[in-house]
XYZ file of C-alpha atoms in Angstrom:
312
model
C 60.911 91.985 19.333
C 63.587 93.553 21.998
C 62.267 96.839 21.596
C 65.410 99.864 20.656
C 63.832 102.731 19.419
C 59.877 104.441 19.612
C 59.147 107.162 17.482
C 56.872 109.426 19.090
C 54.127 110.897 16.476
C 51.676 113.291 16.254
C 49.213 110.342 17.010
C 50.627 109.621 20.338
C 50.643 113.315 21.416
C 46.935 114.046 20.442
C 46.216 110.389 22.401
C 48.117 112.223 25.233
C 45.536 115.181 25.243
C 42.841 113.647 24.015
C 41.937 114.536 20.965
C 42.506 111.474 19.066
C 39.356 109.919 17.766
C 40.653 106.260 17.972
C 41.557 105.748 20.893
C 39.846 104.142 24.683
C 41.665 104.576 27.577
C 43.970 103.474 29.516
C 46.202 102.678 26.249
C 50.126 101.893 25.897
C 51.298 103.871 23.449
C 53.800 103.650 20.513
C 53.610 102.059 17.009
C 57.292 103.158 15.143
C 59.445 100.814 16.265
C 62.245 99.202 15.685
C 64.200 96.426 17.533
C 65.819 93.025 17.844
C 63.806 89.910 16.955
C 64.995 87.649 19.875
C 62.182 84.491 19.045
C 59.886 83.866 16.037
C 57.239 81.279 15.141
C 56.658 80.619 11.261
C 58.538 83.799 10.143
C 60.197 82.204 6.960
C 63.682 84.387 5.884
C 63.721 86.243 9.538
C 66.812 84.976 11.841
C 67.036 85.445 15.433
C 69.060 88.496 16.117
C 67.893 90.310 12.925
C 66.723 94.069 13.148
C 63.972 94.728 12.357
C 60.602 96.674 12.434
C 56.797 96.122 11.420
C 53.913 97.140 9.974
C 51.690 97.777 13.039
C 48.394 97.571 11.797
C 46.868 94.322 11.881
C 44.165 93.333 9.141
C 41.584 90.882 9.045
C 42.665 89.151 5.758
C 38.781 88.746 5.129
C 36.657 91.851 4.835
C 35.506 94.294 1.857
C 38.943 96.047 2.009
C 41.305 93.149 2.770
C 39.855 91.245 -0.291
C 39.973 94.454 -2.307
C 44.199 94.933 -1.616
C 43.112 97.679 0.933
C 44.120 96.002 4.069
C 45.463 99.452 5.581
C 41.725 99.820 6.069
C 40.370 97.215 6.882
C 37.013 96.979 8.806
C 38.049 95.406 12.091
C 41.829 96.987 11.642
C 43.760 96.926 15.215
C 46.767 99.489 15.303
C 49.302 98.471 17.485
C 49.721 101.635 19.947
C 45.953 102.978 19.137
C 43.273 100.366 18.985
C 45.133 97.732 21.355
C 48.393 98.343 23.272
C 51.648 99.541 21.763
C 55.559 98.883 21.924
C 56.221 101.198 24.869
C 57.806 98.078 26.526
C 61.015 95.932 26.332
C 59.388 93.245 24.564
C 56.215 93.283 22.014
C 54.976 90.363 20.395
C 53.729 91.123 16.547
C 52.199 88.927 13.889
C 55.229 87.562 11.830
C 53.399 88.769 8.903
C 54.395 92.007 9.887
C 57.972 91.787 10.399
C 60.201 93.949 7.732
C 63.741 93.028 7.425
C 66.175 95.942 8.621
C 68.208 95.515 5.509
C 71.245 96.943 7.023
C 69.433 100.330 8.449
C 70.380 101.542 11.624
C 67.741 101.243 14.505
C 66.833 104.991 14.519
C 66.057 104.682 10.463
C 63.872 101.543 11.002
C 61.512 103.334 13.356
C 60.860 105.936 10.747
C 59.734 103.639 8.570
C 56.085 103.808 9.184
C 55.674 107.427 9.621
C 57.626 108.074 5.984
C 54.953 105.331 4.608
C 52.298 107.369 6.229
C 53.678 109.953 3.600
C 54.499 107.811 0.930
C 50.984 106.127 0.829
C 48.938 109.682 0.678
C 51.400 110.510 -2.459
C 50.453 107.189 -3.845
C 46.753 108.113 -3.042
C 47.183 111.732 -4.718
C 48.483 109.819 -7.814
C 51.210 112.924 -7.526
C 52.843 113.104 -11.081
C 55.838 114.575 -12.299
C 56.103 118.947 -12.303
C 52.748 119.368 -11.205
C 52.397 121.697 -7.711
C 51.857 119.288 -4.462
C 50.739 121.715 -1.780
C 50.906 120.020 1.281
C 49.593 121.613 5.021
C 51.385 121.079 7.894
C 55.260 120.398 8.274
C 54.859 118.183 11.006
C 56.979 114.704 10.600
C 53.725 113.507 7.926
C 54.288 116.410 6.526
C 57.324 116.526 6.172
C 57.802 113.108 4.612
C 54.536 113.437 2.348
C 56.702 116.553 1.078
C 60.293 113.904 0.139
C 57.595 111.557 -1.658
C 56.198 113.920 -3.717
C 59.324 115.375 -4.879
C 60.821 111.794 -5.757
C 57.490 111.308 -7.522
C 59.064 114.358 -9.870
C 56.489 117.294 -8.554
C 57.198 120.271 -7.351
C 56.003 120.638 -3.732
C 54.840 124.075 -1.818
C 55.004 123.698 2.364
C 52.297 125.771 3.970
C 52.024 125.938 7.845
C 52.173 128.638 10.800
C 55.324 127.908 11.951
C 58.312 129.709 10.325
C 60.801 127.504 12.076
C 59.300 124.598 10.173
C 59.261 126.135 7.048
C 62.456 127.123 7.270
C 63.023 123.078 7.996
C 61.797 122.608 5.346
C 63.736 124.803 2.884
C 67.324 124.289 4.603
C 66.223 120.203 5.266
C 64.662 118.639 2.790
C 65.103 121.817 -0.049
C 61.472 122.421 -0.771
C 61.355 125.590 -3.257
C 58.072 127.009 -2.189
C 56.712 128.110 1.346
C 54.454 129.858 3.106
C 52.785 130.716 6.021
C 49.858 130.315 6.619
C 49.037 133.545 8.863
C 49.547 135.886 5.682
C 47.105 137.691 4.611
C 47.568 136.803 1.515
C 47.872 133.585 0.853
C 45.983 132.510 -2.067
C 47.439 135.214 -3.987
C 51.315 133.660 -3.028
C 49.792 130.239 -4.410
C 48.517 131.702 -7.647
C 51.738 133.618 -8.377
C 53.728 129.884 -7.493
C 51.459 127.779 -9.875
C 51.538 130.824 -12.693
C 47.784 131.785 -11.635
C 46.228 127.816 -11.919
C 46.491 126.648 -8.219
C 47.465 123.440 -7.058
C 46.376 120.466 -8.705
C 47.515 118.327 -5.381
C 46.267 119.558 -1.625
C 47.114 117.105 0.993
C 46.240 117.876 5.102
C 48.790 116.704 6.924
C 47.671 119.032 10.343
C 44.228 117.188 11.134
C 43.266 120.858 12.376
C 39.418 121.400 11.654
C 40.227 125.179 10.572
C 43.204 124.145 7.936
C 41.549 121.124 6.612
C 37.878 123.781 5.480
C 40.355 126.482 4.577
C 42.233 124.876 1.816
C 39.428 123.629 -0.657
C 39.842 127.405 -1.724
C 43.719 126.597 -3.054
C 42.092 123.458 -5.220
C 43.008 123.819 -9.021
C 40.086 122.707 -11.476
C 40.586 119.165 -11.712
C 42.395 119.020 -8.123
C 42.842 116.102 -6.169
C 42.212 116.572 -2.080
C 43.789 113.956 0.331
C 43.169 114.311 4.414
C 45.754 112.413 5.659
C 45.497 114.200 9.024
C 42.377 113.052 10.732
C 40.602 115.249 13.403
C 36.831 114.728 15.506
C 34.651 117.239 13.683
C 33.006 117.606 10.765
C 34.404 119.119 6.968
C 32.492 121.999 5.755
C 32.850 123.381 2.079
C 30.923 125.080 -0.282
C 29.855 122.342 -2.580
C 28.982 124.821 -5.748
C 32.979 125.648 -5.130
C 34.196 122.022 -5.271
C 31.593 121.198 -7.743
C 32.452 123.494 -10.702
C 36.441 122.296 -10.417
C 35.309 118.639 -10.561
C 37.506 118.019 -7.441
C 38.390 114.720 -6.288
C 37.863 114.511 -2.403
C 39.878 111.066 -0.401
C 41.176 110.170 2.786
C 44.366 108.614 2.871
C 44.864 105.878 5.834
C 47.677 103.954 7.577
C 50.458 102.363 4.876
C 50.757 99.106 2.921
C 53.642 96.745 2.629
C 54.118 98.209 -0.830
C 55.073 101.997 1.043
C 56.903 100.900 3.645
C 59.316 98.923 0.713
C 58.903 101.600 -1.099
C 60.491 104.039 1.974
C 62.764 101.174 2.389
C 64.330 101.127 -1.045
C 64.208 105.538 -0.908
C 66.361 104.806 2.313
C 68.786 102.834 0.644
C 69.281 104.671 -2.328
C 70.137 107.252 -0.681
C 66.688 109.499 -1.422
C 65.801 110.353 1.924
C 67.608 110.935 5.010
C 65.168 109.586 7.777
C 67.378 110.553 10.534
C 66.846 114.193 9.588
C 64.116 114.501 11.501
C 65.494 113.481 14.554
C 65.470 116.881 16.831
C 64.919 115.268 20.564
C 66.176 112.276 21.835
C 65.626 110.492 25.421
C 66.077 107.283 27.302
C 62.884 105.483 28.115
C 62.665 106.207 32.032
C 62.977 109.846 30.635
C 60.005 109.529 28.729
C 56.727 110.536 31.904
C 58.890 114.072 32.499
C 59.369 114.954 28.701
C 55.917 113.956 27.228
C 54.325 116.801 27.845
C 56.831 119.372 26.507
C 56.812 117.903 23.405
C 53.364 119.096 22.950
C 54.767 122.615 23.345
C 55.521 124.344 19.572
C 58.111 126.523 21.128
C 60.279 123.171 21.795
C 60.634 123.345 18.404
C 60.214 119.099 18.337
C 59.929 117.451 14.564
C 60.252 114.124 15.638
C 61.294 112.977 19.510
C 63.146 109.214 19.975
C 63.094 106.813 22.507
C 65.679 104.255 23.344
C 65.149 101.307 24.736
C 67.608 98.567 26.321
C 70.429 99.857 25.401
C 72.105 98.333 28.461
């Protein structure tokens, strides 16, 4: 692939400081991509020339999880951009099993592929179904797109995070009904009042913040379903007689499958989501080493920064 666009993600800004457990060091970073395919070996229906992106994590095909349809985990799983070096370059080379046809996107809508799938897997995880109350936690770019999936899966979707500006993204943007913020003092009692006194029967984490992700098995509805899509180092702490007594269902949610990134694809199309939304910052590549760092500032009010590439 002629590399045209990297999406930079919360991934890639934790790697930056850190605090990403995944990674070894040094590391090139940068796994939403999109780009030209300028040569190809055994990629049957792909034509030089085509745009295109991919599904950068690269399976086995032969453990536990590959053989059980779960190759988003599987055991030796190498993320392009994370485990082994990423798209940060004018050229990557990528299984041709992973190629997705552009299907007349644009080149800024085929690198937000794989963070919308991020989204649109940990919906399919949640098993979201229609008019039941999806609170999701943190209106980051996951997030945000976990938020579109669950309404197209018919539910009705509360934001919750500390930032106002992002909530107010998120009501003027993408027209979720319900926010809050997460500094009130009063939180639980805005959730009750939202879900007429029964609480959520959908959390999701989409902040991989130790704090947020032990704070909200007190919004859990009996029966609720809990998906950590955000990951962070540390270690959960709840009070099992709590999570007992509503029979809650606890589950991470990792990477994407081929099945959410066609399902993003086809949401795309249809005119369901409007990737390009979430577009705030945008730089050329040499740009890149003196921005970085900002972006890791809240008060640069960044949602989702994008890098072009060769554009010469």
């Amino acid at each position: 692939m002629k590399i045209k666009r990297i999406g930079i993600c919360g991934t890639d800004l934790h790697a930056f400081e850190g605090t990403q457990p995944y990674f070894t060091y040094p590391r090139i970073l940068g796994h939403e991509l999109s780009g030209e395919l300028v040569e190809v070996d055994n990629a049957p229906g792909f034509e030089i020339g085509e745009a295109v992106t991919f599904i950068p994590y690269f399976n086995c095909g032969v453990c536990i999880a590959c053989v059980n349809n779960k190759p988003n985990c599987c055991t030796s799983i190498k993320v392009c951009g994370v485990h082994i070096d990423g798209g940060m370059s004018e050229y990557l080379s990528v299984p041709s099993s992973s190629l997705v046809h552009g299907n007349g996107l644009s080149f800024d809508e085929l690198a937000l592929i794989e963070p919308l799938a991020i989204g649109a897997h940990g919906i399919r995880r949640a098993s979201a179904q229609p008019n039941e109350f999806v609170l999701v936690i943190g209106a980051g770019p996951i997030g945000l797109g976990t938020m579109e999936f669950a309404r197209i899966a018919g539910a009705k979707v509360i934001a919750l995070d500390i930032n106002e500006q992002r909530l107010q993204f998120c009501k003027d943007k993408l027209k979720v009904a319900y926010t809050v913020n997460a500094k009130d003092n009063n939180v639980t009692e805005q959730l009750m009042e939202i879900t007429q006194g029964n609480m959520p029967t959908v959390i999701i984490d989409a902040t991989g913040n130790l704090k947020a992700i032990n704070n909200s098995f007190q919004y859990m509805a009996h029966g609720a379903r809990y998906i950590l899509i955000g990951l962070q180092k540390g270690e959960i702490n709840f009070s099992h007689p709590e999570f007992h007594k509503r029979e809650g269902a606890l589950m991470s949610s990792r990477n994407a499958t081929r099945a959410d990134f066609e399902h993003v694809v086809n949401s795309m199309k249809n005119g369901l989501v409007d990737p390009l939304t979430y577009i705030t910052h945008r730089v050329e590549f040499n740009e890149v080493k003196d921005e970085f760092a900002d972006w890791l500032n809240p008060e640069m009010g960044v949602i989702k920064a994008m890098v072009s590439v060769n554009e010469a």
